[in-house]
Amino acid sequence: MAVGLNDFPSIPEVRGIRMGVAEAGIKKANNKDLVVFELSEGSSVAGVFTQNAFCAAPVKVCQKHLASSSARYLIINTGNANAGTGKSGLDNAFKTCQALSEVVGIPSESILPFSTGVIGEPLPVEKIVNAIPSAIANLSKEDWLSAGLGIMTTDTLPKGSFKTFEFEGKVYTVTGISKGAGMIRPNMATMLGYVFSDIAIEESLLQSILSQATNKSFNRITVDSDTSTNDSCIAVATGKAGNSVVEDRNSPLAQAFINAFTEVMQELAHAIVRDGEGATKFVTVEVAGAASESDATKTAFEIAHSPLVKTALYASDPNWGRILAVVGRAGVEGLDVDTVQLHINGFEIARDGGRSPDYLEEHGQQAMEPEEIHIVVDLGMGESSDTVWTTDFSQEYVTINAEYRT
Amino acid sequence: MAVGLNDFPSIPEVRGIRMGVAEAGIKKANNKDLVVFELSEGSSVAGVFTQNAFCAAPVKVCQKHLASSSARYLIINTGNANAGTGKSGLDNAFKTCQALSEVVGIPSESILPFSTGVIGEPLPVEKIVNAIPSAIANLSKEDWLSAGLGIMTTDTLPKGSFKTFEFEGKVYTVTGISKGAGMIRPNMATMLGYVFSDIAIEESLLQSILSQATNKSFNRITVDSDTSTNDSCIAVATGKAGNSVVEDRNSPLAQAFINAFTEVMQELAHAIVRDGEGATKFVTVEVAGAASESDATKTAFEIAHSPLVKTALYASDPNWGRILAVVGRAGVEGLDVDTVQLHINGFEIARDGGRSPDYLEEHGQQAMEPEEIHIVVDLGMGESSDTVWTTDFSQEYVTINAEYRT
């Protein structure tokens, strides 16, 4: 059950982008499981990918094609991750691109493949090849909902976000969809995220904006600490807004775009957490007063990964000693526990190495009750801070992951 | 429900050791929650303790007393960890020692205090003080079962192990008890472990043997990746066997002692895993073929901590792709996924970066079915290896930890 996740928005066209969806039959019957995006010629395309050494075959092919050619199509299947599949997995990823290449008449290198689903099983490439014509036949400009549904695996809801902004009389759109609910601890990108804009922008600048926004969004969420083999996030800028190509990141238009882009990325990242497997809470973990940003990031992730903290959150139990225990083992050099302060949803819980003098059990209970929890740990060591978003941990998480696949 | 955990053994006397147990009323009625060990004069005593910066007040006092004086008593309460309790927590740990000191008439510095239970709540020190006379009144030489029961928190069964060995006509005993089921990822020691022997051995050698054995036992187990604030393991050698004091670790008697001592430590550590919260499997994770031992240790722990691997183990689901995904994100420098091999309970599952050519789904199912699972990952990079022991992850774990305290 997703936590405070809004309905899929009514997303307008992004000029230069079309999408087509089909049923390849990889997932159960009557499920969309193949999505194709068509990008207009001359689009700038940037990508960030999983750092998992066991990265999936499509991730390798995608990186290769992105480096060598101008991307014109994205093709995404769900139900099978084509990861841990060795050489035949690579062959199948190439075959997928080749098949689409023959249908649309553009070089295979201009196609970026993506897969998500079960790891270690052979990709049913014939099913994908057979469904490609149907996906191309129904290409449309506004069927974002079908695309959002078509990339889901254990997600309970499709995830989309868009912003429009005006600059010197022109209107620009930034639109994204994402998927993911488990195996979520992105390292460079989420399971799958796609963000599209009609702005004209230089490709290397788009790449740098994407990398930076990733570190404020997908790289700061975690459901279960498991980094996927297939994480990929792609940004596309078609240039159809008609502006002169943005090359300077400090220009006012670049700044307006960065703001909209980062907001869309954060909304998509938060949507993944809100739909986290078995989630009943949306939890913001903020670590402040750190001597370095890396200390803040590390401590925030350790709290967000702790099964004991997550089960206490699930129970709405102010068992905040578990949070201090994690801070103590997070490996912060020179930590003095007597300077640590803990607030939850605005209530002061702990200071000076122990419970706050004014703490009452009922404060703790009030603090832990809501669906939205904001934990603030102040290490009292410096000025650096970072924020991570996560879920609680319920029996439902175990049930989902004990039953997925079997 | 513990996995293959034997009944508490019938443990004979260790010459020089007596134990007394009482109900202080910290835990629910009719539960032993206070244990005192009396050590004969001249015993060698060694200890290893949690590396958690938020270490509990009794851990600090214990380290101080161990450094400054010859220990004569151990006093252990359950139900409250006296951790995250600031200055008043320290005062309470000192008060506990002082109260026992007055009853038995030895200096307060010769008493080592231990606590385990809920973190962050004030220690009910008066209850402990009031129960001390009763614990001293029933000091006995063989009530190991009551001592094992008296240190339990969420444990379902008491944990004890002993070995005897003969050397040049003398018989030596090594006996231990331990507790722990959750917040188990010891870093230097377990929740609480106590090992006693009647051997005469030099204290610094005993310390070095304890540290080394810890790294082959308690420091290689994990239930849920959360390092406790209270981990402590104490070794006591009373010298009552009558041998001349062992000073050389390479002597035949030292070697015989090290073997028995390490076996007892491993049995106690494994018992904690077998009684892990919600455990239905006992899982051995062996990483071989690593370029360094630290790579092997790190990879083994990452596998042992992965919620997705643990839920697949719970479901007896051969979703082995999740294991490869963890190996890929474990941060092994220079990993070539094409050299990785995976065996589970003797079945070859994966090689050359993908599924083994002879793999059949039924092999995977046979491999994952038993209660005892042995995972072997060969990284194909070198000669180093390490082994870690862990549990699976069930709904029951969440239930226990969502309900513990509330």
Short mmCIF file of N, CA, C and O in Angstrom, two decimals, chain A residues 235-340:
data_model
loop_
_atom_site.label_atom_id
_atom_site.label_comp_id
_atom_site.label_asym_id
_atom_site.label_seq_id
_atom_site.Cartn_x
_atom_site.Cartn_y
_atom_site.Cartn_z
N ALA A 235 17.99 11.07 -19.36
CA ALA A 235 17.41 12.39 -19.60
C ALA A 235 17.48 12.70 -21.09
O ALA A 235 18.50 12.46 -21.72
N VAL A 236 16.37 13.18 -21.62
CA VAL A 236 16.28 13.50 -23.04
C VAL A 236 15.83 14.95 -23.19
O VAL A 236 14.87 15.36 -22.53
N ALA A 237 16.50 15.71 -24.03
CA ALA A 237 16.05 17.08 -24.34
C ALA A 237 15.93 17.18 -25.85
O ALA A 237 16.92 17.05 -26.57
N THR A 238 14.71 17.39 -26.31
CA THR A 238 14.46 17.31 -27.76
C THR A 238 14.79 18.59 -28.49
O THR A 238 14.93 18.60 -29.72
N GLY A 239 14.83 19.73 -27.79
CA GLY A 239 15.11 21.00 -28.44
C GLY A 239 13.93 21.60 -29.18
O GLY A 239 14.05 22.64 -29.83
N LYS A 240 12.74 20.97 -29.04
CA LYS A 240 11.58 21.45 -29.80
C LYS A 240 10.96 22.72 -29.23
O LYS A 240 10.03 23.27 -29.82
N ALA A 241 11.43 23.18 -28.08
CA ALA A 241 10.90 24.43 -27.55
C ALA A 241 11.35 25.62 -28.39
O ALA A 241 10.76 26.70 -28.32
N GLY A 242 12.41 25.42 -29.14
CA GLY A 242 12.83 26.46 -30.08
C GLY A 242 13.79 27.49 -29.51
O GLY A 242 14.10 28.48 -30.18
N ASN A 243 14.28 27.29 -28.32
CA ASN A 243 15.28 28.22 -27.77
C ASN A 243 16.64 27.97 -28.42
O ASN A 243 16.86 26.92 -29.02
N SER A 244 17.52 28.96 -28.29
CA SER A 244 18.87 28.69 -28.76
C SER A 244 19.56 27.82 -27.72
O SER A 244 19.34 27.96 -26.52
N VAL A 245 20.38 26.90 -28.21
CA VAL A 245 20.90 25.81 -27.36
C VAL A 245 21.58 26.35 -26.10
O VAL A 245 22.48 27.19 -26.16
N VAL A 246 21.14 25.85 -24.93
CA VAL A 246 21.73 26.26 -23.66
C VAL A 246 23.10 25.60 -23.50
O VAL A 246 23.23 24.38 -23.61
N GLU A 247 24.12 26.42 -23.25
CA GLU A 247 25.47 25.86 -23.09
C GLU A 247 26.08 26.24 -21.75
O GLU A 247 27.04 25.62 -21.30
N ASP A 248 25.54 27.29 -21.12
CA ASP A 248 26.13 27.81 -19.88
C ASP A 248 25.22 27.46 -18.70
O ASP A 248 24.08 27.91 -18.63
N ARG A 249 25.73 26.68 -17.77
CA ARG A 249 24.89 26.24 -16.65
C ARG A 249 24.50 27.38 -15.73
O ARG A 249 23.59 27.24 -14.90
N ASN A 250 25.21 28.52 -15.81
CA ASN A 250 24.87 29.66 -14.96
C ASN A 250 23.87 30.62 -15.60
O ASN A 250 23.47 31.59 -14.96
N SER A 251 23.47 30.36 -16.83
CA SER A 251 22.50 31.25 -17.48
C SER A 251 21.15 31.12 -16.78
O SER A 251 20.84 30.07 -16.21
N PRO A 252 20.34 32.18 -16.82
CA PRO A 252 19.04 32.13 -16.14
C PRO A 252 18.16 30.98 -16.66
O PRO A 252 17.48 30.32 -15.87
N LEU A 253 18.17 30.70 -17.97
CA LEU A 253 17.35 29.61 -18.49
C LEU A 253 17.85 28.26 -17.95
O LEU A 253 17.05 27.41 -17.55
N ALA A 254 19.17 28.08 -17.91
CA ALA A 254 19.72 26.83 -17.37
C ALA A 254 19.29 26.66 -15.91
O ALA A 254 18.88 25.57 -15.49
N GLN A 255 19.36 27.74 -15.16
CA GLN A 255 18.97 27.66 -13.74
C GLN A 255 17.49 27.29 -13.59
O GLN A 255 17.14 26.47 -12.74
N ALA A 256 16.64 27.90 -14.42
CA ALA A 256 15.20 27.57 -14.35
C ALA A 256 14.98 26.11 -14.72
O ALA A 256 14.18 25.40 -14.10
N PHE A 257 15.72 25.64 -15.72
CA PHE A 257 15.61 24.23 -16.13
C PHE A 257 16.10 23.31 -15.03
O PHE A 257 15.46 22.31 -14.69
N ILE A 258 17.26 23.64 -14.43
CA ILE A 258 17.82 22.80 -13.36
C ILE A 258 16.83 22.67 -12.21
O ILE A 258 16.61 21.58 -11.67
N ASN A 259 16.20 23.78 -11.83
CA ASN A 259 15.21 23.72 -10.74
C ASN A 259 14.06 22.78 -11.08
O ASN A 259 13.70 21.92 -10.27
N ALA A 260 13.48 22.95 -12.29
CA ALA A 260 12.35 22.11 -12.68
C ALA A 260 12.79 20.65 -12.78
O ALA A 260 12.09 19.73 -12.32
N PHE A 261 13.95 20.45 -13.37
CA PHE A 261 14.48 19.10 -13.58
C PHE A 261 14.71 18.39 -12.24
O PHE A 261 14.32 17.24 -12.04
N THR A 262 15.35 19.10 -11.30
CA THR A 262 15.64 18.50 -9.99
C THR A 262 14.35 18.18 -9.23
O THR A 262 14.23 17.14 -8.59
N GLU A 263 13.36 19.08 -9.33
CA GLU A 263 12.07 18.82 -8.67
C GLU A 263 11.40 17.57 -9.23
O GLU A 263 10.87 16.74 -8.47
N VAL A 264 11.42 17.43 -10.56
CA VAL A 264 10.82 16.24 -11.17
C VAL A 264 11.57 14.99 -10.71
O VAL A 264 10.96 13.98 -10.32
N MET A 265 12.89 15.05 -10.70
CA MET A 265 13.70 13.90 -10.26
C MET A 265 13.37 13.54 -8.81
O MET A 265 13.24 12.36 -8.46
N GLN A 266 13.26 14.56 -7.96
CA GLN A 266 12.96 14.27 -6.54
C GLN A 266 11.57 13.68 -6.38
O GLN A 266 11.36 12.74 -5.62
N GLU A 267 10.60 14.23 -7.12
CA GLU A 267 9.25 13.67 -7.01
C GLU A 267 9.21 12.22 -7.46
O GLU A 267 8.54 11.38 -6.85
N LEU A 268 9.95 11.91 -8.53
CA LEU A 268 9.98 10.52 -9.01
C LEU A 268 10.68 9.61 -7.99
O LEU A 268 10.25 8.48 -7.75
N ALA A 269 11.76 10.12 -7.40
CA ALA A 269 12.50 9.32 -6.41
C ALA A 269 11.62 9.09 -5.17
O ALA A 269 11.53 7.97 -4.65
N HIS A 270 10.96 10.15 -4.71
CA HIS A 270 10.09 10.00 -3.53
C HIS A 270 8.94 9.05 -3.84
O HIS A 270 8.51 8.30 -2.96
N ALA A 271 8.44 9.08 -5.08
CA ALA A 271 7.33 8.19 -5.44
C ALA A 271 7.75 6.73 -5.30
O ALA A 271 6.97 5.88 -4.88
N ILE A 272 9.01 6.44 -5.63
CA ILE A 272 9.51 5.06 -5.48
C ILE A 272 9.52 4.66 -4.01
O ILE A 272 9.11 3.55 -3.65
N VAL A 273 9.96 5.58 -3.15
CA VAL A 273 9.95 5.27 -1.71
C VAL A 273 8.52 5.11 -1.20
O VAL A 273 8.21 4.17 -0.45
N ARG A 274 7.64 6.02 -1.62
CA ARG A 274 6.24 5.95 -1.16
C ARG A 274 5.57 4.65 -1.57
O ARG A 274 4.66 4.17 -0.91
N ASP A 275 6.06 4.06 -2.67
CA ASP A 275 5.52 2.79 -3.15
C ASP A 275 6.46 1.64 -2.75
O ASP A 275 6.36 0.54 -3.29
N GLY A 276 7.37 1.89 -1.83
CA GLY A 276 8.33 0.86 -1.40
C GLY A 276 7.62 -0.38 -0.93
O GLY A 276 6.53 -0.31 -0.33
N GLU A 277 8.21 -1.52 -1.19
CA GLU A 277 7.56 -2.80 -0.86
C GLU A 277 7.16 -2.84 0.60
O GLU A 277 7.99 -2.74 1.50
N GLY A 278 5.88 -3.02 0.86
CA GLY A 278 5.37 -3.15 2.22
C GLY A 278 5.38 -1.86 3.03
O GLY A 278 5.12 -1.89 4.24
N ALA A 279 5.66 -0.71 2.39
CA ALA A 279 5.80 0.55 3.14
C ALA A 279 4.49 0.99 3.78
O ALA A 279 3.43 0.94 3.16
N THR A 280 4.57 1.45 5.03
CA THR A 280 3.43 2.12 5.66
C THR A 280 3.81 3.53 6.11
O THR A 280 2.96 4.28 6.57
N LYS A 281 5.10 3.88 5.98
CA LYS A 281 5.55 5.23 6.35
C LYS A 281 6.51 5.76 5.28
O LYS A 281 7.25 5.00 4.66
N PHE A 282 6.49 7.10 5.13
CA PHE A 282 7.48 7.78 4.29
C PHE A 282 8.39 8.54 5.25
O PHE A 282 7.95 9.41 5.99
N VAL A 283 9.67 8.17 5.25
CA VAL A 283 10.58 8.62 6.29
C VAL A 283 11.71 9.47 5.71
O VAL A 283 12.42 9.03 4.80
N THR A 284 11.84 10.69 6.23
CA THR A 284 12.94 11.57 5.85
C THR A 284 13.99 11.50 6.96
O THR A 284 13.68 11.75 8.12
N VAL A 285 15.21 11.12 6.60
CA VAL A 285 16.29 11.04 7.59
C VAL A 285 17.30 12.13 7.27
O VAL A 285 17.98 12.09 6.25
N GLU A 286 17.38 13.11 8.16
CA GLU A 286 18.28 14.25 7.95
C GLU A 286 19.38 14.18 8.99
O GLU A 286 19.09 14.08 10.19
N VAL A 287 20.62 14.22 8.55
CA VAL A 287 21.74 14.26 9.49
C VAL A 287 22.44 15.60 9.32
O VAL A 287 22.90 15.94 8.23
N ALA A 288 22.47 16.39 10.38
CA ALA A 288 23.05 17.73 10.35
C ALA A 288 24.22 17.79 11.32
O ALA A 288 24.50 16.84 12.04
N GLY A 289 24.91 18.93 11.30
CA GLY A 289 26.00 19.13 12.26
C GLY A 289 27.15 18.16 12.06
O GLY A 289 27.90 17.87 13.00
N ALA A 290 27.31 17.66 10.83
CA ALA A 290 28.39 16.70 10.57
C ALA A 290 29.67 17.43 10.19
O ALA A 290 29.64 18.55 9.69
N ALA A 291 30.79 16.76 10.42
CA ALA A 291 32.08 17.36 10.07
C ALA A 291 32.30 17.32 8.56
O ALA A 291 33.05 18.13 8.01
N SER A 292 31.65 16.40 7.86
CA SER A 292 31.78 16.31 6.40
C SER A 292 30.47 15.80 5.83
O SER A 292 29.69 15.16 6.53
N GLU A 293 30.24 16.09 4.54
CA GLU A 293 29.01 15.60 3.93
C GLU A 293 29.02 14.07 3.89
O GLU A 293 27.98 13.44 4.06
N SER A 294 30.19 13.48 3.70
CA SER A 294 30.23 12.02 3.62
C SER A 294 29.84 11.39 4.96
O SER A 294 29.16 10.36 4.98
N ASP A 295 30.24 12.00 6.07
CA ASP A 295 29.77 11.51 7.38
C ASP A 295 28.25 11.60 7.48
O ASP A 295 27.59 10.68 7.99
N ALA A 296 27.70 12.72 7.01
CA ALA A 296 26.24 12.91 7.08
C ALA A 296 25.53 11.87 6.22
O ALA A 296 24.56 11.24 6.66
N THR A 297 26.01 11.67 4.99
CA THR A 297 25.38 10.72 4.07
C THR A 297 25.44 9.30 4.63
O THR A 297 24.43 8.58 4.66
N LYS A 298 26.63 8.92 5.10
CA LYS A 298 26.84 7.58 5.64
C LYS A 298 25.92 7.30 6.84
O LYS A 298 25.26 6.26 6.91
N THR A 299 25.86 8.27 7.76
CA THR A 299 25.03 8.08 8.96
C THR A 299 23.56 7.99 8.58
O THR A 299 22.81 7.15 9.10
N ALA A 300 23.12 8.87 7.67
CA ALA A 300 21.71 8.86 7.25
C ALA A 300 21.35 7.52 6.61
O ALA A 300 20.29 6.95 6.90
N PHE A 301 22.21 6.99 5.76
CA PHE A 301 21.93 5.70 5.13
C PHE A 301 21.94 4.56 6.15
O PHE A 301 21.14 3.64 6.06
N GLU A 302 22.87 4.61 7.11
CA GLU A 302 22.89 3.55 8.12
C GLU A 302 21.58 3.52 8.90
O GLU A 302 21.02 2.47 9.18
N ILE A 303 21.07 4.70 9.27
CA ILE A 303 19.78 4.77 9.97
C ILE A 303 18.68 4.22 9.07
O ILE A 303 17.85 3.41 9.48
N ALA A 304 18.71 4.65 7.79
CA ALA A 304 17.65 4.26 6.85
C ALA A 304 17.68 2.76 6.54
O ALA A 304 16.67 2.20 6.13
N HIS A 305 18.82 2.11 6.75
CA HIS A 305 18.93 0.67 6.45
C HIS A 305 18.70 -0.22 7.66
O HIS A 305 18.55 -1.43 7.49
N SER A 306 18.72 0.34 8.84
CA SER A 306 18.66 -0.51 10.04
C SER A 306 17.32 -1.22 10.16
O SER A 306 16.26 -0.60 10.30
N PRO A 307 17.31 -2.56 10.14
CA PRO A 307 16.04 -3.29 10.29
C PRO A 307 15.36 -2.97 11.62
O PRO A 307 14.13 -2.96 11.69
N LEU A 308 16.14 -2.70 12.66
CA LEU A 308 15.53 -2.43 13.96
C LEU A 308 14.88 -1.06 13.98
O LEU A 308 13.80 -0.88 14.56
N VAL A 309 15.50 -0.06 13.37
CA VAL A 309 14.86 1.26 13.27
C VAL A 309 13.60 1.15 12.42
O VAL A 309 12.53 1.67 12.77
N LYS A 310 13.69 0.42 11.31
CA LYS A 310 12.58 0.34 10.37
C LYS A 310 11.38 -0.41 10.98
O LYS A 310 10.23 -0.07 10.71
N THR A 311 11.65 -1.44 11.79
CA THR A 311 10.53 -2.15 12.41
C THR A 311 9.91 -1.30 13.53
O THR A 311 8.70 -1.35 13.74
N ALA A 312 10.73 -0.51 14.23
CA ALA A 312 10.17 0.41 15.24
C ALA A 312 9.30 1.46 14.56
O ALA A 312 8.22 1.82 15.07
N LEU A 313 9.73 1.97 13.39
CA LEU A 313 8.92 2.93 12.64
C LEU A 313 7.59 2.29 12.24
O LEU A 313 6.52 2.90 12.34
N TYR A 314 7.66 1.05 11.79
CA TYR A 314 6.45 0.33 11.39
C TYR A 314 5.47 0.24 12.55
O TYR A 314 4.25 0.42 12.39
N ALA A 315 6.00 -0.02 13.76
CA ALA A 315 5.15 -0.18 14.94
C ALA A 315 4.75 1.16 15.55
O ALA A 315 4.03 1.19 16.55
N SER A 316 5.22 2.28 14.95
CA SER A 316 5.02 3.61 15.56
C SER A 316 5.51 3.59 17.01
O SER A 316 4.92 4.22 17.89
N ASP A 317 6.59 2.87 17.25
CA ASP A 317 7.11 2.68 18.60
C ASP A 317 8.29 3.63 18.83
O ASP A 317 9.28 3.56 18.11
N PRO A 318 8.19 4.53 19.80
CA PRO A 318 9.31 5.46 20.03
C PRO A 318 10.51 4.79 20.67
O PRO A 318 10.99 5.22 21.71
N ASN A 319 10.98 3.72 20.05
CA ASN A 319 12.14 2.98 20.53
C ASN A 319 13.38 3.64 19.95
O ASN A 319 14.16 3.04 19.21
N TRP A 320 13.55 4.94 20.31
CA TRP A 320 14.55 5.79 19.66
C TRP A 320 15.97 5.39 20.05
O TRP A 320 16.93 5.80 19.40
N GLY A 321 16.13 4.58 21.10
CA GLY A 321 17.46 4.08 21.45
C GLY A 321 18.10 3.36 20.28
O GLY A 321 19.31 3.39 20.09
N ARG A 322 17.25 2.73 19.43
CA ARG A 322 17.79 2.04 18.26
C ARG A 322 18.43 3.02 17.28
O ARG A 322 19.38 2.67 16.58
N ILE A 323 17.89 4.25 17.20
CA ILE A 323 18.49 5.25 16.30
C ILE A 323 19.87 5.65 16.83
O ILE A 323 20.85 5.70 16.09
N LEU A 324 19.96 5.91 18.14
CA LEU A 324 21.26 6.26 18.72
C LEU A 324 22.27 5.12 18.51
O LEU A 324 23.44 5.35 18.22
N ALA A 325 21.80 3.89 18.67
CA ALA A 325 22.70 2.74 18.50
C ALA A 325 23.28 2.72 17.09
O ALA A 325 24.45 2.37 16.89
N VAL A 326 22.47 3.09 16.10
CA VAL A 326 22.98 3.14 14.72
C VAL A 326 23.97 4.28 14.56
O VAL A 326 25.04 4.10 13.95
N VAL A 327 23.65 5.44 15.10
CA VAL A 327 24.58 6.58 15.00
C VAL A 327 25.94 6.15 15.58
O VAL A 327 26.99 6.43 15.01
N GLY A 328 25.90 5.42 16.67
CA GLY A 328 27.13 4.99 17.33
C GLY A 328 27.97 4.01 16.55
O GLY A 328 29.17 3.92 16.73
N ARG A 329 27.32 3.23 15.66
CA ARG A 329 28.08 2.25 14.89
C ARG A 329 28.32 2.68 13.45
O ARG A 329 28.81 1.91 12.64
N ALA A 330 27.94 3.93 13.12
CA ALA A 330 28.00 4.36 11.72
C ALA A 330 29.42 4.65 11.26
O ALA A 330 29.66 4.88 10.07
N GLY A 331 30.36 4.63 12.17
CA GLY A 331 31.76 4.84 11.77
C GLY A 331 32.15 6.29 11.61
O GLY A 331 33.05 6.61 10.82
N VAL A 332 31.49 7.20 12.34
CA VAL A 332 31.86 8.62 12.28
C VAL A 332 33.09 8.83 13.16
O VAL A 332 33.04 8.63 14.38
N GLU A 333 34.18 9.23 12.52
CA GLU A 333 35.45 9.44 13.22
C GLU A 333 35.29 10.57 14.24
O GLU A 333 34.78 11.64 13.90
N GLY A 334 35.71 10.33 15.48
CA GLY A 334 35.73 11.40 16.49
C GLY A 334 34.37 11.76 17.06
O GLY A 334 34.22 12.79 17.70
N LEU A 335 33.36 10.90 16.84
CA LEU A 335 32.03 11.20 17.36
C LEU A 335 32.04 11.26 18.89
O LEU A 335 32.55 10.36 19.55
N ASP A 336 31.48 12.34 19.42
CA ASP A 336 31.31 12.45 20.86
C ASP A 336 29.81 12.31 21.13
O ASP A 336 29.02 13.20 20.80
N VAL A 337 29.42 11.21 21.75
CA VAL A 337 27.99 10.95 21.88
C VAL A 337 27.30 12.01 22.74
O VAL A 337 26.08 12.22 22.63
N ASP A 338 28.07 12.70 23.54
CA ASP A 338 27.46 13.72 24.40
C ASP A 338 27.02 14.97 23.63
O ASP A 338 26.31 15.82 24.18
N THR A 339 27.42 15.10 22.36
CA THR A 339 26.98 16.27 21.58
C THR A 339 25.84 15.92 20.63
O THR A 339 25.35 16.78 19.91
N VAL A 340 25.42 14.67 20.60
CA VAL A 340 24.40 14.24 19.64
C VAL A 340 23.00 14.66 20.10
O VAL A 340 22.66 14.49 21.28
#
